[in-house]
Short mmCIF file of C-alpha atoms in Angstrom, two decimals:
data_model
loop_
_atom_site.label_atom_id
_atom_site.label_comp_id
_atom_site.label_asym_id
_atom_site.label_seq_id
_atom_site.Cartn_x
_atom_site.Cartn_y
_atom_site.Cartn_z
CA MET I 1 0.05 -0.09 0.23
CA ARG I 2 1.11 3.46 -0.26
CA VAL I 3 1.91 6.17 1.87
CA LEU I 4 -1.37 8.21 2.06
CA LEU I 5 -0.54 12.46 2.87
CA LEU I 6 -4.23 12.55 4.03
CA ALA I 7 -5.99 13.55 7.23
CA LEU I 8 -7.02 10.37 9.20
CA VAL I 9 -10.57 10.82 10.06
CA GLY I 10 -12.37 9.12 12.81
CA LEU I 11 -9.26 8.40 14.93
CA ILE I 12 -10.96 7.14 18.58
CA GLY I 13 -9.46 6.67 21.60
CA LEU I 14 -5.92 8.24 21.00
CA ALA I 15 -6.13 10.07 24.19
CA ALA I 16 -6.57 6.98 26.37
CA LEU I 17 -3.10 5.64 24.62
CA ALA I 18 -0.51 5.30 27.94
CA GLN I 19 2.29 8.01 27.56
CA ALA I 20 4.67 8.19 24.61
CA ASP I 21 7.89 6.71 24.48
CA THR I 22 10.49 9.35 23.59
CA VAL I 23 12.99 8.77 20.99
CA VAL I 24 15.87 11.60 20.86
CA TRP I 25 16.60 12.95 17.31
CA ARG I 26 20.44 14.05 17.24
CA GLY I 27 20.50 15.52 13.71
CA PRO I 28 20.28 14.28 10.03
CA THR I 29 23.24 11.93 10.15
CA LYS I 30 21.73 9.96 13.14
CA PRO I 31 18.84 7.87 11.74
CA LEU I 32 16.01 7.04 14.14
CA THR I 33 15.07 3.33 14.71
CA LEU I 34 10.91 2.90 15.29
CA GLY I 35 9.55 -0.43 16.15
CA LEU I 36 6.47 -1.60 14.25
CA SER I 37 3.97 -4.24 14.24
CA GLN I 38 1.92 -5.82 11.65
CA ASP I 39 -0.71 -6.52 14.18
CA ASP I 40 -1.36 -3.06 15.81
CA VAL I 41 -0.65 0.62 14.63
CA ALA I 42 1.60 2.81 15.91
CA HIS I 43 1.22 6.61 16.68
CA ILE I 44 4.49 8.35 15.92
CA GLU I 45 4.63 12.21 16.66
CA PHE I 46 7.62 14.56 14.96
CA PRO I 47 8.63 17.88 16.81
CA GLU I 48 7.78 20.02 14.19
CA PRO I 49 4.95 19.66 11.04
CA ILE I 50 6.36 17.45 8.12
CA VAL I 51 6.09 18.82 4.58
CA ASN I 52 7.66 15.96 2.83
CA VAL I 53 7.77 11.97 2.90
CA SER I 54 9.24 9.70 0.94
CA LEU I 55 9.20 5.80 1.60
CA GLU I 56 11.64 3.75 0.52
CA ASN I 57 9.31 0.18 0.18
CA PRO I 58 5.69 1.72 0.20
CA ASP I 59 4.65 -2.34 0.10
CA TYR I 60 6.25 -2.73 3.53
CA VAL I 61 4.50 0.21 5.74
CA ASP I 62 1.24 1.50 5.74
CA ALA I 63 1.31 5.28 6.67
CA LEU I 64 -1.42 7.66 7.51
CA VAL I 65 -1.37 11.29 8.97
CA VAL I 66 -3.52 11.93 11.72
CA GLU I 67 -5.96 14.93 11.82
CA GLY I 68 -5.31 17.32 14.25
CA TYR I 69 -1.75 17.36 14.81
CA ASN I 70 -0.90 19.86 12.16
CA ASN I 71 1.10 17.41 10.16
CA ARG I 72 3.26 16.11 12.80
CA ALA I 73 2.00 12.88 13.70
CA PHE I 74 1.44 9.61 11.86
CA ARG I 75 0.02 6.22 12.22
CA MET I 76 1.96 3.49 10.81
CA ARG I 77 1.73 -0.17 10.43
CA SER I 78 3.91 -3.35 9.20
CA LEU I 79 2.69 -4.90 6.16
CA LEU I 80 4.96 -7.91 6.53
CA PRO I 81 5.59 -9.97 9.34
CA LYS I 82 9.07 -8.93 9.01
CA MET I 83 10.60 -6.16 7.20
CA ALA I 84 12.94 -3.07 7.50
CA THR I 85 12.74 -0.05 5.19
CA ARG I 86 13.55 3.63 5.28
CA MET I 87 11.05 6.53 5.55
CA PHE I 88 12.82 10.02 4.77
CA LEU I 89 10.68 13.08 6.09
CA THR I 90 11.62 17.20 5.55
CA GLY I 91 10.33 19.34 8.46
CA ALA I 92 9.01 22.74 8.07
CA SER I 93 12.16 24.16 9.60
CA GLY I 94 14.36 22.15 6.66
CA ASN I 95 15.48 19.45 9.18
CA THR I 96 15.69 15.89 7.42
CA TYR I 97 14.54 12.92 9.71
CA ILE I 98 15.53 9.43 8.48
CA ALA I 99 13.44 6.64 10.03
CA ILE I 100 14.56 2.96 9.87
CA LEU I 101 11.12 1.12 10.33
CA THR I 102 11.49 -2.52 11.28
CA THR I 103 10.00 -5.46 13.08
CA ASP I 104 13.33 -6.28 14.18
CA ILE I 105 12.92 -4.12 17.73
CA PRO I 106 10.37 -4.06 20.01
CA TYR I 107 6.90 -2.72 18.86
CA ARG I 108 5.84 0.72 20.58
CA SER I 109 2.25 1.90 20.19
CA TYR I 110 3.15 5.57 21.13
CA MET I 111 6.15 7.07 20.23
CA GLN I 112 6.97 10.64 20.31
CA ILE I 113 10.37 12.29 18.37
CA VAL I 114 12.18 15.02 20.15
CA ASN I 115 14.75 17.57 19.00
CA GLY I 116 17.88 16.20 20.85
CA LEU I 117 20.07 19.28 19.12
CA GLU I 118 17.53 21.87 20.80
CA ILE I 119 17.31 20.02 24.28
CA ASP I 120 21.26 19.96 24.70
CA ASN I 121 21.08 23.79 23.97
CA LEU I 122 18.87 24.22 26.52
CA ALA I 123 20.55 21.83 28.80
CA ARG I 124 23.78 23.96 28.05
CA LYS I 125 21.87 27.25 28.88
CA ALA I 126 20.37 25.88 32.15
CA SER I 127 24.04 24.70 33.40
CA SER I 128 25.41 27.95 32.63
CA GLY I 129 24.16 29.25 35.92
CA PHE I 130 25.58 26.42 38.11
CA THR I 131 28.42 27.48 40.75
CA PRO I 132 31.64 25.51 41.78
CA MET I 133 29.32 24.14 45.08
CA ASP I 134 26.43 23.23 42.82
CA LEU I 135 28.86 21.12 40.74
CA VAL I 136 30.77 19.90 44.18
CA ARG I 137 27.45 18.98 45.46
CA SER I 138 26.23 17.07 42.06
CA MET I 139 29.60 14.91 41.86
CA ALA I 140 29.72 13.80 45.77
CA LEU I 141 26.18 12.93 44.80
CA ASP I 142 26.92 10.89 41.91
CA GLN I 143 24.12 12.81 40.01
CA ASP I 144 24.23 13.68 36.07
CA VAL I 145 23.46 17.41 35.35
CA PRO I 146 21.88 18.66 32.00
CA GLY I 147 24.52 20.33 29.97
CA ILE I 148 27.40 18.88 32.10
CA THR I 149 29.50 16.56 30.27
CA ARG I 150 30.97 13.49 32.30
CA GLU I 151 33.95 11.24 31.01
CA THR I 152 35.80 8.83 32.99
CA TYR I 153 39.28 9.34 33.05
CA VAL I 154 41.15 6.61 34.82
CA VAL I 155 44.67 7.85 35.60
CA PRO I 156 46.55 6.26 38.51
CA ASN I 157 48.80 7.94 40.47
CA TRP I 158 47.92 11.06 38.72
CA PHE I 159 50.03 12.92 41.71
CA ARG I 160 51.40 11.86 45.08
CA GLY I 161 52.19 13.36 48.20
CA SER I 162 52.73 12.78 51.97
CA SER I 163 52.70 8.97 51.49
CA MET I 164 49.04 9.14 49.49
CA SER I 165 48.20 8.49 45.96
CA PHE I 166 45.89 10.37 44.06
CA ASP I 167 43.99 8.95 41.18
CA LEU I 168 42.00 10.89 39.07
CA ALA I 169 38.96 9.39 38.31
CA GLU I 170 36.19 11.52 36.27
CA VAL I 171 35.95 14.92 34.74
CA TRP I 172 32.77 16.83 34.53
CA GLN I 173 32.66 19.88 32.46
CA ASN I 174 30.61 22.49 30.83
CA PRO I 175 31.95 25.90 29.09
CA LYS I 176 32.75 27.58 32.64
CA LEU I 177 33.61 25.00 34.89
CA THR I 178 35.44 21.40 35.17
CA GLY I 179 35.07 19.52 38.27
CA LEU I 180 37.67 16.58 39.13
CA VAL I 181 36.49 13.25 40.82
CA VAL I 182 39.91 12.05 42.35
CA HIS I 183 40.39 8.95 44.46
CA VAL I 184 42.63 9.41 47.51
CA ARG I 185 44.95 6.10 49.10
CA ASN I 186 47.05 6.47 52.32
CA GLU I 187 49.88 4.35 51.29
CA SER I 188 51.28 4.99 55.24
CA GLY I 189 51.24 2.36 58.04
CA THR I 190 50.05 5.42 60.15
CA PRO I 191 46.93 7.67 59.83
CA GLN I 192 47.13 10.49 57.51
CA GLU I 193 45.46 13.93 57.00
CA VAL I 194 44.91 15.30 53.72
CA ASN I 195 45.95 19.12 53.97
CA LEU I 196 44.06 20.59 50.98
CA PRO I 197 45.92 23.60 50.97
CA ALA I 198 49.51 22.06 50.98
CA ILE I 199 48.93 19.56 48.12
CA THR I 200 49.66 20.52 44.74
CA ILE I 201 47.31 19.78 42.03
CA PRO I 202 48.45 19.54 38.49
CA GLN I 203 46.22 21.36 36.01
CA THR I 204 45.91 22.79 32.71
CA ASN I 205 45.18 26.24 31.46
CA GLU I 206 42.04 25.35 29.78
CA TRP I 207 40.70 24.46 33.26
CA GLY I 208 40.86 27.73 34.71
CA GLU I 209 41.66 28.60 38.29
CA LEU I 210 40.79 26.43 41.18
CA ARG I 211 37.54 27.41 42.93
CA HIS I 212 36.86 24.95 45.27
CA ALA I 213 38.35 21.48 47.15
CA SER I 214 36.42 19.17 49.10
CA MET I 215 36.68 16.09 50.82
CA GLU I 216 34.09 14.33 53.34
CA ASN I 217 36.74 12.66 55.55
CA LEU I 218 40.10 14.38 55.58
CA ARG I 219 41.75 11.64 58.06
CA LEU I 220 42.48 8.52 56.43
CA ASN I 221 43.37 5.21 58.44
CA PRO I 222 46.59 3.29 57.82
CA ALA I 223 46.57 1.60 54.53
CA GLY I 224 44.94 -2.08 54.40
CA ALA I 225 42.26 -0.88 57.22
CA PRO I 226 38.67 0.63 56.71
CA ASN I 227 38.63 4.14 55.59
CA ASP I 228 42.16 4.20 54.08
CA LYS I 229 40.69 5.69 50.91
CA GLY I 230 38.39 8.91 50.40
CA ILE I 231 37.37 11.13 47.65
CA LEU I 232 38.55 14.53 46.59
CA PHE I 233 36.27 16.69 44.34
CA LEU I 234 37.97 19.77 42.62
CA VAL I 235 36.19 22.34 40.47
CA PHE I 236 38.03 24.91 38.47
CA GLU I 237 36.47 27.99 36.81
CA ARG I 238 37.40 29.41 33.37
#
């Protein structure tokens, strides 16, 4: 059957559908993979009106435009028990959406496409108001922050001092702040206290100035005993 760019009349019960599963669009080079079924219809909403549609294999999928959604929503069903094909859609903004329609992944009855590029931009703006203390709190809680990139940097013995080893574990960044998660180990047979003002911390010019250093337990037990390790949080500001 063919793709019909017509209003679907008599749509019943759409309001009773469960909350949509979100599928994030990350740009024209990142295809969307949408699971369809031969036994049921999927409702798929795009973040903007769609002005042009091209289906690679029209005999594989039945697709209709849903009335009342300003050309943003489609109902789709697979015409074969097993298939995969591509659909090319152009939005009113000029964005290109490439959707891989397939029965090879689980079918979902209600899918909502969101523009991940816009979400990322809003998240970056939101995170720009973060203070160094806000970032320390998020790192201590191991809590992701919108607009903050988080990368694992396993650098054993990143620096040493006073019979203690400092291992770099993670780097958190936005355009303004850089946060570091550092694992501290006491290598001495006696208790040691981490003297934050006295330690010399390696840094790069891109991090800016050290604004905050925090550690929950500054006194570490002898090596091999419980609580002979701790976590140091550092925040630099550009």
